[in-house]
CSV table of C-alpha atoms and ligand atoms in Angstrom, one decimal:
chain,number,residue,atom,x,y,z
Q,108,UNK,CA,69.8,117.5,95.1
Q,109,UNK,CA,67.8,114.3,95.1
Q,110,UNK,CA,66.7,112.7,98.4
Q,111,UNK,CA,69.6,111.0,100.2
Q,112,UNK,CA,70.2,107.4,99.2
Q,113,UNK,CA,68.2,107.4,95.9
Q,114,UNK,CA,70.9,108.5,93.4
Q,115,UNK,CA,74.0,106.4,92.7
Q,116,UNK,CA,77.3,106.8,91.0
Q,117,UNK,CA,77.4,104.8,87.8
Q,118,UNK,CA,80.2,102.5,89.0
Q,119,UNK,CA,80.6,100.1,91.9
Q,120,UNK,CA,83.2,97.7,93.2
Q,121,UNK,CA,82.6,94.1,94.1
Q,122,UNK,CA,84.3,90.9,95.1
Q,123,UNK,CA,83.0,87.4,95.8
Q,124,UNK,CA,84.2,85.0,98.5
Q,125,UNK,CA,84.2,81.4,97.3
Q,126,UNK,CA,86.1,78.3,98.0
Q,127,UNK,CA,87.6,79.9,101.1
Q,128,UNK,CA,89.1,82.9,99.5
Q,129,UNK,CA,88.4,86.4,98.1
Q,130,UNK,CA,88.4,86.5,94.3
Q,131,UNK,CA,89.6,89.2,92.1
Q,132,UNK,CA,87.8,92.5,92.9
Q,133,UNK,CA,86.2,94.5,90.1
Q,134,UNK,CA,85.3,98.1,89.4
Q,135,UNK,CA,82.4,98.1,86.9
Q,136,UNK,CA,79.3,99.8,85.8
Q,137,UNK,CA,76.6,99.5,88.5
Q,138,UNK,CA,74.1,96.7,87.6
Q,139,UNK,CA,71.6,94.4,89.4
Q,140,UNK,CA,73.2,91.5,91.2
Q,141,UNK,CA,72.0,88.0,90.3
Q,142,UNK,CA,71.4,86.0,93.4
Q,143,UNK,CA,69.9,82.6,93.9
Q,144,UNK,CA,66.6,82.6,95.8
Q,145,UNK,CA,68.1,80.3,98.4
Q,146,UNK,CA,70.9,82.8,99.2
Q,147,UNK,CA,71.6,82.8,102.9
Q,148,UNK,CA,71.1,86.5,103.3
Q,149,UNK,CA,67.4,86.3,102.2
Q,150,UNK,CA,66.5,83.8,104.9
Q,151,UNK,CA,68.9,84.3,107.7
Q,152,UNK,CA,69.8,88.0,107.5
Q,153,UNK,CA,73.6,87.5,107.0
Q,154,UNK,CA,74.3,91.1,106.1
Q,155,UNK,CA,76.3,94.0,107.4
Q,156,UNK,CA,77.2,97.4,106.0
Q,157,UNK,CA,79.1,100.6,106.6
Q,158,UNK,CA,78.3,104.3,105.9
Q,159,UNK,CA,80.8,107.1,105.6
Q,160,UNK,CA,81.7,110.0,103.3
Q,161,UNK,CA,84.3,111.3,101.0
Q,162,UNK,CA,84.8,115.1,100.4
Q,163,UNK,CA,86.2,116.9,97.4
Q,164,UNK,CA,88.4,119.7,98.4
Q,165,UNK,CA,89.3,122.9,96.4
Q,166,UNK,CA,92.4,121.2,95.0
Q,167,UNK,CA,90.1,118.8,93.2
Q,168,UNK,CA,91.2,115.7,95.2
Q,169,UNK,CA,89.0,113.6,97.4
Q,170,UNK,CA,89.5,112.8,101.1
Q,171,UNK,CA,87.7,109.8,102.7
Q,172,UNK,CA,86.7,110.4,106.3
Q,173,UNK,CA,87.9,107.7,108.8
Q,174,UNK,CA,88.2,105.1,106.1
Q,175,UNK,CA,90.3,102.7,108.1
Q,176,UNK,CA,88.1,103.0,111.2
Q,177,UNK,CA,85.0,102.1,109.1
Q,178,UNK,CA,86.8,99.2,107.5
Q,179,UNK,CA,87.7,97.9,111.0
Q,180,UNK,CA,84.0,98.3,112.2
Q,181,UNK,CA,82.9,96.4,109.1
Q,182,UNK,CA,85.3,93.6,109.9
Q,183,UNK,CA,83.9,93.5,113.5
Q,184,UNK,CA,80.4,93.3,112.1
Q,185,UNK,CA,81.3,90.5,109.7
Q,186,UNK,CA,83.0,88.5,112.4
Q,187,UNK,CA,80.0,88.8,114.8
Q,188,UNK,CA,77.7,87.5,112.0
Q,189,UNK,CA,80.2,84.7,111.2
Q,190,UNK,CA,80.5,86.0,107.7
Q,191,UNK,CA,83.8,85.8,105.9
Q,192,UNK,CA,85.8,88.8,107.2
Q,193,UNK,CA,87.0,91.1,104.4
Q,194,UNK,CA,90.7,91.7,104.3
Q,195,UNK,CA,91.2,95.3,105.5
Q,196,UNK,CA,93.5,96.4,102.7
Q,197,UNK,CA,91.3,94.8,100.1
Q,198,UNK,CA,88.2,96.6,101.4
Q,199,UNK,CA,90.0,99.9,101.8
Q,200,UNK,CA,91.3,99.6,98.2
Q,201,UNK,CA,87.8,98.9,96.9
Q,202,UNK,CA,86.6,102.1,98.5
Q,203,UNK,CA,89.6,104.1,97.2
Q,204,UNK,CA,89.2,102.7,93.7
Q,205,UNK,CA,85.6,103.7,93.6
Q,206,UNK,CA,86.1,107.2,95.0
Q,207,UNK,CA,89.0,107.7,92.6
Q,208,UNK,CA,86.8,106.8,89.7
Q,209,UNK,CA,84.1,109.2,90.8
Q,210,UNK,CA,86.0,112.3,92.0
Q,211,UNK,CA,84.5,114.6,89.5
Q,212,UNK,CA,81.0,113.6,90.6
Q,213,UNK,CA,81.6,114.5,94.2
Q,214,UNK,CA,79.7,117.7,95.1
Q,215,UNK,CA,81.5,120.6,96.9
Q,216,UNK,CA,81.7,120.5,100.7
Q,217,UNK,CA,79.6,120.4,102.8
Q,218,UNK,CA,78.0,118.1,100.3
Q,219,UNK,CA,79.9,114.8,99.8
Q,220,UNK,CA,80.0,111.3,98.4
Q,221,UNK,CA,78.3,108.8,100.7
Q,222,UNK,CA,79.9,105.4,100.6
Q,223,UNK,CA,78.1,102.1,101.4
Q,224,UNK,CA,80.2,98.9,101.6
Q,225,UNK,CA,77.9,96.0,102.0
Q,226,UNK,CA,78.6,92.3,102.8
Q,227,UNK,CA,76.0,89.5,102.2
Q,228,UNK,CA,76.0,85.8,102.7
Q,229,UNK,CA,75.4,84.1,99.4
Q,230,UNK,CA,75.7,80.4,100.1
Q,231,UNK,CA,72.7,78.7,98.5
Q,232,UNK,CA,71.3,76.8,101.4
Q,233,UNK,CA,67.9,77.2,103.1
Q,234,UNK,CA,68.8,74.7,105.7
Q,235,UNK,CA,71.6,76.9,107.1
Q,236,UNK,CA,69.7,78.7,109.9
Q,237,UNK,CA,72.3,77.5,112.4
Q,238,UNK,CA,75.3,77.5,110.0
Q,239,UNK,CA,77.3,80.4,108.7
Q,240,UNK,CA,77.3,81.5,105.0
Q,241,UNK,CA,80.5,80.0,103.6
Q,242,UNK,CA,80.2,82.2,100.5
Q,243,UNK,CA,79.7,85.9,100.4
Q,244,UNK,CA,79.5,89.0,98.2
Q,245,UNK,CA,81.1,92.3,99.2
Q,246,UNK,CA,80.4,95.4,97.2
Q,247,UNK,CA,80.7,99.2,97.6
Q,248,UNK,CA,78.3,101.6,96.1
Q,249,UNK,CA,78.4,105.4,96.3
Q,250,UNK,CA,75.8,108.2,96.4
Q,251,UNK,CA,76.3,111.9,96.2
Q,252,UNK,CA,74.6,113.6,99.2
Q,253,UNK,CA,73.8,117.2,100.1
Q,254,UNK,CA,74.3,118.8,103.5
Q,255,UNK,CA,71.2,117.8,105.4
Q,256,UNK,CA,72.2,119.9,108.4
Q,257,UNK,CA,70.2,122.9,107.5
Q,258,UNK,CA,71.7,125.1,110.3
Q,259,UNK,CA,68.4,126.9,110.4
Q,260,UNK,CA,67.9,126.3,114.1
Q,261,UNK,CA,65.6,123.3,113.6
Q,262,UNK,CA,65.8,120.9,116.5
Q,263,UNK,CA,64.8,117.3,116.8
Q,264,UNK,CA,62.1,115.9,119.0
Q,265,UNK,CA,62.8,112.4,120.5
Q,266,UNK,CA,60.6,109.9,122.3
Q,267,UNK,CA,62.4,108.7,125.4
Q,268,UNK,CA,61.4,105.0,125.3
Q,269,UNK,CA,62.3,103.0,128.4
Q,270,UNK,CA,60.3,99.9,127.3
Q,271,UNK,CA,61.6,98.8,123.8
Q,272,UNK,CA,65.0,97.6,122.9
Q,273,UNK,CA,66.6,98.8,119.7
Q,274,UNK,CA,68.3,95.4,119.1
Q,275,UNK,CA,69.5,92.3,120.7
Q,276,UNK,CA,72.3,91.8,123.3
Q,277,UNK,CA,74.4,90.0,120.7
Q,278,UNK,CA,74.1,92.5,117.9
Q,279,UNK,CA,74.1,95.9,119.6
Q,280,UNK,CA,77.4,97.0,118.2
Q,281,UNK,CA,77.0,95.2,114.8
Q,282,UNK,CA,75.9,97.3,111.8
Q,283,UNK,CA,73.4,94.8,110.5
Q,284,UNK,CA,70.1,95.2,108.7
Q,285,UNK,CA,68.1,93.4,111.3
Q,286,UNK,CA,68.8,96.1,113.9
Q,287,UNK,CA,67.1,98.7,111.6
Q,288,UNK,CA,64.2,96.3,111.1
Q,289,UNK,CA,63.8,96.0,114.8
Q,290,UNK,CA,63.9,99.8,115.4
Q,291,UNK,CA,61.5,100.6,112.5
Q,292,UNK,CA,58.2,99.6,114.1
Q,293,UNK,CA,58.7,101.4,117.4
Q,294,UNK,CA,60.0,104.5,115.5
Q,295,UNK,CA,57.1,104.6,113.1
Q,296,UNK,CA,54.6,104.1,116.0
Q,297,UNK,CA,56.3,106.9,118.0
Q,298,UNK,CA,56.2,109.3,115.0
Q,299,UNK,CA,52.5,108.6,114.5
Q,300,UNK,CA,51.6,108.8,118.1
Q,301,UNK,CA,53.8,111.7,119.4
Q,302,UNK,CA,55.0,113.5,116.2
Q,303,UNK,CA,58.6,112.8,117.2
Q,304,UNK,CA,61.5,112.5,114.8
Q,305,UNK,CA,63.2,109.6,116.4
Q,306,UNK,CA,63.1,107.2,119.4
Q,307,UNK,CA,65.9,107.4,122.0
Q,308,UNK,CA,66.0,103.8,123.2
Q,309,UNK,CA,66.6,103.5,126.9
Q,310,UNK,CA,65.8,100.0,127.9
Q,311,UNK,CA,65.4,99.7,131.7
Q,312,UNK,CA,66.2,103.4,132.0
Q,313,UNK,CA,69.7,103.0,130.4
Q,314,UNK,CA,70.1,105.9,127.8
Q,315,UNK,CA,71.6,104.2,124.7
Q,316,UNK,CA,71.0,105.6,121.2
Q,317,UNK,CA,68.4,106.2,118.5
Q,318,UNK,CA,67.7,104.0,115.5
Q,319,UNK,CA,70.7,105.4,113.6
Q,320,UNK,CA,72.6,107.9,115.7
Q,321,UNK,CA,74.4,108.2,119.1
Q,322,UNK,CA,73.2,110.5,121.8
Q,323,UNK,CA,75.3,113.2,123.6
Q,324,UNK,CA,74.7,115.8,126.3
Q,325,UNK,CA,76.8,118.9,126.1
Q,326,UNK,CA,77.4,121.9,128.4
Q,327,UNK,CA,79.9,124.8,128.2
Q,328,UNK,CA,82.6,122.6,129.6
Q,329,UNK,CA,81.5,118.9,129.4
Q,330,UNK,CA,80.3,116.3,127.0
Q,331,UNK,CA,78.5,113.3,128.4
Q,332,UNK,CA,77.8,110.1,126.5
Q,333,UNK,CA,77.4,106.4,127.1
Q,334,UNK,CA,80.8,104.5,127.3
Q,335,UNK,CA,81.5,101.9,124.7
Q,336,UNK,CA,79.8,98.6,125.4
Q,337,UNK,CA,78.2,95.9,123.3
Q,338,UNK,CA,74.7,97.4,123.5
Q,339,UNK,CA,75.1,100.2,120.8
Q,340,UNK,CA,76.9,101.1,117.6
Q,341,UNK,CA,80.2,102.7,118.2
Q,342,UNK,CA,79.8,105.7,116.0
Q,343,UNK,CA,82.8,107.3,114.3
Q,344,UNK,CA,81.1,110.7,114.6
Q,345,UNK,CA,80.7,110.2,118.3
Q,346,UNK,CA,84.4,109.3,118.6
Q,347,UNK,CA,85.4,112.3,116.4
Q,348,UNK,CA,83.2,114.7,118.5
Q,349,UNK,CA,84.6,113.4,121.8
Q,350,UNK,CA,88.2,113.9,120.5
Q,351,UNK,CA,87.4,117.4,119.1
Q,352,UNK,CA,85.7,118.3,122.4
Q,353,UNK,CA,88.8,117.2,124.4
Q,354,UNK,CA,90.9,119.3,121.9
Q,355,UNK,CA,88.7,122.3,122.7
Q,356,UNK,CA,89.0,121.9,126.5
Q,357,UNK,CA,85.8,120.1,127.3
Q,358,UNK,CA,85.8,117.4,129.9
Q,359,UNK,CA,84.7,114.2,128.2
Q,360,UNK,CA,82.6,112.0,130.4
Q,361,UNK,CA,81.9,108.6,129.0
Q,362,UNK,CA,79.6,107.2,131.6
Q,363,UNK,CA,76.2,105.5,131.8
Q,364,UNK,CA,73.3,107.6,132.8
Q,365,UNK,CA,69.6,106.9,133.3
Q,366,UNK,CA,66.5,108.5,132.0
Q,367,UNK,CA,66.0,110.1,135.5
Q,368,UNK,CA,69.4,111.7,135.2
Q,369,UNK,CA,68.8,112.8,131.6
Q,370,UNK,CA,65.6,114.6,132.7
Q,371,UNK,CA,67.6,116.3,135.5
Q,372,UNK,CA,70.3,117.4,133.1
Q,373,UNK,CA,68.3,118.8,130.1
Q,374,UNK,CA,67.3,122.1,131.7
Q,375,UNK,CA,71.0,123.0,131.5
Q,376,UNK,CA,72.7,120.7,129.0
Q,377,UNK,CA,72.3,120.7,125.3
Q,378,UNK,CA,71.4,117.4,123.7
Q,379,UNK,CA,72.5,116.2,120.2
Q,380,UNK,CA,72.5,113.2,117.9
Q,381,UNK,CA,75.7,112.2,116.2
Q,382,UNK,CA,76.2,110.2,113.1
Q,383,UNK,CA,77.5,110.3,109.5
Q,384,UNK,CA,74.1,111.5,108.3
Q,385,UNK,CA,73.1,113.6,111.3
Q,386,UNK,CA,76.6,115.1,111.8
Q,387,UNK,CA,75.7,116.7,115.2
Q,388,UNK,CA,72.1,117.6,115.2
Q,389,UNK,CA,70.6,119.4,118.1
Q,390,UNK,CA,67.7,117.9,120.1
Q,391,UNK,CA,65.1,120.5,121.3
Q,392,UNK,CA,62.4,118.3,122.9
Q,393,UNK,CA,62.0,115.0,124.6
Q,394,UNK,CA,58.7,113.2,125.1
Q,395,UNK,CA,58.5,111.0,128.2
Q,396,UNK,CA,55.5,109.3,129.7
Q,397,UNK,CA,53.3,111.4,127.3
Q,398,UNK,CA,54.8,114.7,128.6
Q,399,UNK,CA,56.8,117.1,126.4
Q,400,UNK,CA,60.1,118.3,128.0
Q,401,UNK,CA,62.2,121.1,126.5
Q,402,UNK,CA,66.0,120.6,126.3
Q,403,UNK,CA,67.1,124.0,127.8
Q,404,UNK,CA,64.9,126.6,126.0
Q,405,UNK,CA,64.1,124.2,123.1
Q,406,UNK,CA,66.5,125.9,120.7
Q,407,UNK,CA,69.8,124.7,119.3
Q,408,UNK,CA,72.7,125.6,121.5
Q,409,UNK,CA,76.1,127.1,121.0
Q,410,UNK,CA,78.2,124.2,122.1
Q,411,UNK,CA,76.8,121.6,119.8
Q,412,UNK,CA,77.1,124.1,117.0
Q,413,UNK,CA,80.7,124.8,117.9
Q,414,UNK,CA,81.6,121.1,117.9
Q,415,UNK,CA,79.7,120.4,114.7
Q,416,UNK,CA,81.6,123.3,113.0
Q,417,UNK,CA,84.9,121.9,114.3
Q,418,UNK,CA,84.1,118.5,112.7
Q,419,UNK,CA,83.0,120.0,109.4
Q,420,UNK,CA,86.2,122.1,109.3
Q,421,UNK,CA,88.3,118.9,109.4
Q,422,UNK,CA,86.2,117.3,106.8
Q,423,UNK,CA,86.3,120.2,104.3
Q,424,UNK,CA,90.0,121.0,105.0
Q,425,UNK,CA,89.6,124.4,106.6
Q,426,UNK,CA,91.1,123.0,109.8
Q,427,UNK,CA,94.1,120.7,110.2
Q,428,UNK,CA,93.6,116.9,110.3
Q,429,UNK,CA,95.4,116.5,113.6
Q,430,UNK,CA,94.2,113.0,114.3
Q,431,UNK,CA,94.9,111.6,110.8
Q,432,UNK,CA,91.3,110.9,110.0
Q,433,UNK,CA,91.5,111.6,106.3
Q,434,UNK,CA,92.7,109.4,103.4
Q,435,UNK,CA,93.6,111.3,100.3
Q,436,UNK,CA,92.6,109.8,97.0
K,174,PLP,C1,72.6,102.5,115.1
K,174,PLP,C2,73.5,103.6,114.8
K,174,PLP,N1,74.1,104.3,115.8
K,174,PLP,C3,75.0,105.2,115.6
K,174,PLP,C4,75.4,105.6,114.3
K,174,PLP,C5,76.4,106.7,114.0
K,174,PLP,O1,77.6,106.1,113.6
K,174,PLP,P1,78.6,106.9,112.7
K,174,PLP,O2,78.9,108.1,113.5
K,174,PLP,O3,79.8,106.0,112.5
K,174,PLP,O4,77.9,107.2,111.4
K,174,PLP,C6,74.7,105.0,113.2
K,174,PLP,C7,75.1,105.3,111.8
K,174,PLP,O5,75.9,104.7,111.2
K,174,PLP,C8,73.8,103.9,113.4
K,174,PLP,O6,73.2,103.3,112.5
């Protein structure tokens, strides 16, 4: 299968916001979007997006994973950027219409259809740095994706960075392009300098998250992760793993922890990144102050694997959807 994010379904859904209301939504053949060069998004980064997946089960029908939670997160992002907030039912229906039109193109689980709703400010005004975009375009595109969790024991290496911030105080829990732009430079520098896969941003010693995934510590009976606050993106995978961990008898400890504490815990705790793309990917090494530190013995551990498998089983239908996370199309 082609590299993630480079192949698209031949249809997309879109709707414009003009004159204070959402217009008629359309499902049509994917095509370039004509935008005026003065569009707000190009100058003032008025953009947010979502990323989640639909799975095709053996019965030939699709299930969208945590659709309504992703819609709610998109609404929160839009509100924080002062963009017109998409109506929840409208956005959910745009996703459902698109998935419904593409069911036959969804590969078998654990492969899936990645869904990417995107909202951009389109008002034509280059003097609007301090004004919201009063016009917007919302669209949803879809991309078939393979299972990038190889399960071959490969672990990730992270730079523990207690200097840089991933984003700003205002936009930590907003899924907006500027956050990825901010994390890109430090992440590329860290890859080049230390050969790491990602940077774990820990400003002032506070262990937060990487550029595109949340961070968890896992033992035989406990999962530790940062509690929800405005500094980081509230991942649906994080939330799912915490709920599945509780179902499986783990103590869920949502608490702040420092780099110092992290280094004390990794000889005995597994570490993992959670996200729609990462699912739950084991971390084997940390680099801190130029020194390489193994997480346990450096290999993937049984608890992260157990929780990852529990998540996958809900998504592919081999375990019951006790929490009502799936929307059937
Ligand atoms: C910054 C950031 N943190 C965490 C996540 C994980 O979120 P989710 O589990 O909802 O995919 C993502 C991916 O969307 C992300 O971009």
